[in-house]
Amino acid sequence: MRVNVPLEKAYLLLNHGPTLLVTATDGGKPNVMASAWNTALDLDPPKIAIVLSGESHTRHLIDRSHELALSIPSSEIADLVLSVGKTTGAEIDKFDRFKIRTFPAKKVGAPLIDGCLGWLECRVIPEPRIAKTYDLLIAEVVSAQVVKGMFGPDGWIFAPKGVATIHHLGKGRFAVPSRTLIAKKK
Ligand SMILES: Cc1cc2nc3c(=O)[nH]c(=O)nc-3n(C[C@H](O)[C@H](O)[C@H](O)COP(=O)(O)O)c2cc1C
């Protein structure tokens, strides 16, 4: 079951730097790619920054639609993240090839990926110079959802050895958060 996250808390979904699945559509076939280089950028209205190669098929779709969706994958689908990050939608339909199930987003056209822990729907803020120079897109978050029970008022709740987000170390190796450390101010 999915629940909405208040938009002013949307940054907490990305605060710890999870690797993401990015989806987009220009009205035709949607596409999906993996993203490690992304971050929360602002609280209210919430914004994100994400580096998406201008060569990627997903980026072409985003440049046409000015929208994207972010699905936050769990450790259970790390293989899928690698698969969609090593193939291009310019050549194959990744949803067919990798049997990816989706469901409709609330505010954007891009589909959301089933089996993930959280989802953000975003509208691109036009910044053509930085998009062209750095492949860096800035977008406003217009909807945020999480799997019920995995997110509290302070953010993610990951049980030890449970399902959690994944964090790309490089070369298909991922780290998974296994413990929450609560720091005290001295
Ligand atoms: C774990 C992982 C993380 C990635 N992170 C990024 C990223 O942050 N930015 C990017 O442009 N490409 C990234 N990639 C590469 C794209 O996902 C890859 O180029 C993909 O094939 C693009 O697909 P498309 O052409 O269907 O859009 C990553 C790949 C993997 C496997």
Short mmCIF file of C-alpha atoms and ligand atoms in Angstrom, two decimals:
data_model
loop_
_atom_site.label_atom_id
_atom_site.label_comp_id
_atom_site.label_asym_id
_atom_site.label_seq_id
_atom_site.Cartn_x
_atom_site.Cartn_y
_atom_site.Cartn_z
CA MET A 1 0.00 0.00 0.00
CA ARG A 2 1.21 3.49 -0.88
CA VAL A 3 0.74 6.69 1.10
CA ASN A 4 1.33 10.33 0.17
CA VAL A 5 4.28 12.19 1.65
CA PRO A 6 3.65 15.88 2.42
CA LEU A 7 5.59 17.84 -0.19
CA GLU A 8 7.65 19.71 2.39
CA LYS A 9 9.00 16.32 3.54
CA ALA A 10 9.72 15.04 0.03
CA TYR A 11 13.44 15.87 0.40
CA LEU A 12 13.73 13.15 3.03
CA LEU A 13 13.16 10.52 0.35
CA LEU A 14 16.47 11.50 -1.30
CA ASN A 15 18.44 12.86 1.66
CA HIS A 16 20.54 9.70 2.01
CA GLY A 17 21.44 9.46 -1.69
CA PRO A 18 19.62 6.42 -3.04
CA THR A 19 20.12 5.17 -6.57
CA LEU A 20 16.94 5.76 -8.56
CA LEU A 21 14.96 4.60 -11.54
CA VAL A 22 14.03 7.53 -13.77
CA THR A 23 11.01 7.22 -16.03
CA ALA A 24 9.76 9.53 -18.75
CA THR A 25 7.43 9.62 -21.71
CA ASP A 26 6.75 12.10 -24.46
CA GLY A 27 3.29 10.64 -24.99
CA GLY A 28 4.56 7.58 -26.85
CA LYS A 29 6.39 4.61 -25.34
CA PRO A 30 7.79 5.39 -21.89
CA ASN A 31 11.36 4.59 -20.90
CA VAL A 32 13.39 3.95 -17.78
CA MET A 33 17.06 4.39 -16.82
CA ALA A 34 19.16 4.18 -13.64
CA SER A 35 20.39 7.31 -11.84
CA ALA A 36 23.05 7.61 -9.16
CA TRP A 37 23.81 11.33 -9.52
CA ASN A 38 20.81 13.01 -7.96
CA THR A 39 20.05 15.07 -4.87
CA ALA A 40 17.39 17.04 -3.01
CA LEU A 41 17.86 20.72 -3.77
CA ASP A 42 15.23 22.68 -1.86
CA LEU A 43 12.53 22.20 0.75
CA ASP A 44 9.49 24.24 -0.14
CA PRO A 45 8.55 24.09 -2.91
CA PRO A 46 10.65 20.92 -3.05
CA LYS A 47 13.16 20.68 -5.86
CA ILE A 48 15.65 18.07 -6.99
CA ALA A 49 18.78 18.16 -9.12
CA ILE A 50 19.72 15.25 -11.34
CA VAL A 51 22.46 14.63 -13.87
CA LEU A 52 21.06 12.80 -16.89
CA SER A 53 23.24 12.30 -19.93
CA GLY A 54 22.07 14.18 -22.99
CA GLU A 55 22.81 10.97 -24.94
CA SER A 56 20.28 8.90 -23.02
CA HIS A 57 16.90 8.10 -24.53
CA THR A 58 15.24 9.02 -21.23
CA ARG A 59 16.72 12.50 -21.39
CA HIS A 60 15.35 12.99 -24.91
CA LEU A 61 11.88 12.13 -23.59
CA ILE A 62 12.29 14.51 -20.64
CA ASP A 63 13.50 17.32 -22.89
CA ARG A 64 10.32 16.93 -24.91
CA SER A 65 7.82 16.47 -22.05
CA HIS A 66 9.51 18.58 -19.32
CA GLU A 67 8.48 15.91 -16.81
CA LEU A 68 10.07 12.93 -15.11
CA ALA A 69 9.30 10.46 -12.36
CA LEU A 70 11.69 8.93 -9.85
CA SER A 71 11.07 5.49 -8.39
CA ILE A 72 13.23 4.53 -5.41
CA PRO A 73 14.16 0.87 -5.82
CA SER A 74 14.55 -1.61 -2.99
CA SER A 75 17.49 -3.96 -2.54
CA GLU A 76 15.27 -6.71 -3.95
CA ILE A 77 15.41 -5.22 -7.46
CA ALA A 78 19.07 -4.19 -7.67
CA ASP A 79 19.56 -6.51 -10.69
CA LEU A 80 16.82 -4.65 -12.53
CA VAL A 81 18.48 -1.30 -11.78
CA LEU A 82 21.68 -2.54 -13.37
CA SER A 83 19.81 -3.97 -16.36
CA VAL A 84 18.00 -0.72 -17.19
CA GLY A 85 21.23 1.19 -16.57
CA LYS A 86 23.14 -0.92 -19.10
CA THR A 87 20.65 -0.89 -21.97
CA THR A 88 18.97 1.84 -23.97
CA GLY A 89 15.34 2.41 -24.73
CA ALA A 90 16.46 3.67 -28.13
CA GLU A 91 17.00 -0.02 -29.00
CA ILE A 92 14.67 -2.08 -26.81
CA ASP A 93 11.47 -1.78 -24.83
CA LYS A 94 12.90 -2.26 -21.34
CA PHE A 95 9.46 -2.69 -19.78
CA ASP A 96 8.88 -5.73 -22.03
CA ARG A 97 12.41 -7.10 -21.88
CA PHE A 98 12.74 -6.95 -18.10
CA LYS A 99 9.04 -7.54 -17.30
CA ILE A 100 8.75 -4.27 -15.41
CA ARG A 101 5.35 -3.58 -13.89
CA THR A 102 4.20 0.04 -13.58
CA PHE A 103 1.29 2.07 -12.31
CA PRO A 104 0.12 5.56 -13.29
CA ALA A 105 1.59 8.63 -11.66
CA LYS A 106 -0.75 11.20 -10.12
CA LYS A 107 0.55 14.40 -11.71
CA VAL A 108 2.87 13.48 -14.61
CA GLY A 109 2.64 11.23 -17.66
CA ALA A 110 5.64 9.04 -16.82
CA PRO A 111 4.76 5.69 -15.22
CA LEU A 112 5.92 4.73 -11.72
CA ILE A 113 7.75 1.43 -11.15
CA ASP A 114 6.12 -1.24 -9.03
CA GLY A 115 8.19 -2.95 -6.35
CA CYS A 116 9.90 0.27 -5.31
CA LEU A 117 9.85 1.92 -1.87
CA GLY A 118 9.05 5.50 -2.85
CA TRP A 119 8.15 7.68 -5.81
CA LEU A 120 8.57 11.34 -6.74
CA GLU A 121 6.86 13.07 -9.64
CA CYS A 122 8.66 16.10 -11.03
CA ARG A 123 8.29 18.95 -13.50
CA VAL A 124 11.48 20.33 -15.01
CA ILE A 125 12.33 23.96 -14.31
CA PRO A 126 13.76 25.33 -17.57
CA GLU A 127 17.49 26.00 -17.17
CA PRO A 128 18.71 25.37 -20.73
CA ARG A 129 22.30 26.51 -20.14
CA ILE A 130 23.07 24.17 -17.25
CA ALA A 131 21.13 21.35 -18.90
CA LYS A 132 23.26 21.68 -22.03
CA THR A 133 26.58 22.38 -20.31
CA TYR A 134 26.40 19.95 -17.39
CA ASP A 135 23.53 17.57 -18.26
CA LEU A 136 22.06 18.86 -15.00
CA LEU A 137 18.29 19.13 -14.69
CA ILE A 138 16.46 20.93 -11.92
CA ALA A 139 12.88 19.95 -11.27
CA GLU A 140 10.09 20.70 -8.86
CA VAL A 141 8.56 17.76 -6.98
CA VAL A 142 4.78 17.82 -7.47
CA SER A 143 3.87 14.52 -5.82
CA ALA A 144 5.60 12.12 -3.41
CA GLN A 145 4.55 8.67 -2.20
CA VAL A 146 6.08 5.87 -0.15
CA VAL A 147 5.25 2.31 0.79
CA LYS A 148 3.18 2.45 3.97
CA GLY A 149 5.17 1.69 7.12
CA MET A 150 8.58 2.50 5.64
CA PHE A 151 8.54 6.23 6.29
CA GLY A 152 7.89 8.11 9.53
CA PRO A 153 7.81 11.81 10.46
CA ASP A 154 11.64 11.85 10.44
CA GLY A 155 12.09 9.91 7.21
CA TRP A 156 12.89 6.35 6.16
CA ILE A 157 12.48 3.45 8.54
CA PHE A 158 14.79 0.59 7.56
CA ALA A 159 14.68 -2.48 9.77
CA PRO A 160 18.06 -4.17 10.31
CA LYS A 161 18.55 -6.76 7.54
CA GLY A 162 15.25 -5.68 6.01
CA VAL A 163 14.36 -4.24 2.63
CA ALA A 164 16.06 -0.90 2.07
CA THR A 165 17.23 1.51 -0.62
CA ILE A 166 20.39 0.88 -2.65
CA HIS A 167 23.40 3.15 -3.07
CA HIS A 168 25.72 2.72 -6.02
CA LEU A 169 29.39 2.19 -5.15
CA GLY A 170 30.38 1.69 -8.80
CA LYS A 171 30.66 -1.24 -11.23
CA GLY A 172 27.33 -2.74 -10.22
CA ARG A 173 28.19 -2.85 -6.52
CA PHE A 174 25.65 -1.33 -4.16
CA ALA A 175 25.62 -0.53 -0.44
CA VAL A 176 22.41 -1.06 1.55
CA PRO A 177 21.68 0.86 4.80
CA SER A 178 21.58 -1.60 7.68
CA ARG A 179 21.34 0.57 10.77
CA THR A 180 20.04 3.99 11.79
CA LEU A 181 22.40 5.99 13.96
CA ILE A 182 20.78 8.80 15.94
CA ALA A 183 23.40 11.46 16.63
CA LYS A 184 23.17 13.72 19.67
CA LYS A 185 24.24 17.34 19.58
CA LYS A 186 26.98 18.04 22.18
C1 LIG B 1 23.76 2.10 -11.11
C2 LIG B 1 23.74 3.03 -12.28
C3 LIG B 1 23.67 4.39 -12.07
C4 LIG B 1 23.64 5.29 -13.16
N1 LIG B 1 23.59 6.62 -12.92
C5 LIG B 1 23.52 7.49 -13.97
C6 LIG B 1 23.42 8.89 -13.75
O1 LIG B 1 23.41 9.38 -12.62
N2 LIG B 1 23.32 9.71 -14.83
C7 LIG B 1 23.33 9.21 -16.13
O2 LIG B 1 23.24 9.99 -17.08
N3 LIG B 1 23.44 7.88 -16.36
C8 LIG B 1 23.51 7.02 -15.32
N4 LIG B 1 23.60 5.68 -15.54
C9 LIG B 1 23.62 5.20 -16.92
C10 LIG B 1 22.25 5.14 -17.56
O3 LIG B 1 21.30 4.51 -16.74
C11 LIG B 1 22.42 4.41 -18.90
O4 LIG B 1 23.17 5.23 -19.78
C12 LIG B 1 21.13 3.97 -19.57
O5 LIG B 1 21.50 3.00 -20.52
C13 LIG B 1 20.36 5.07 -20.27
O6 LIG B 1 19.21 4.48 -20.78
P1 LIG B 1 18.31 5.12 -21.91
O7 LIG B 1 19.17 5.40 -23.12
O8 LIG B 1 17.27 4.08 -22.17
O9 LIG B 1 17.74 6.37 -21.32
C14 LIG B 1 23.67 4.77 -14.48
C15 LIG B 1 23.74 3.40 -14.69
C16 LIG B 1 23.79 2.53 -13.61
C17 LIG B 1 23.86 1.06 -13.86
#
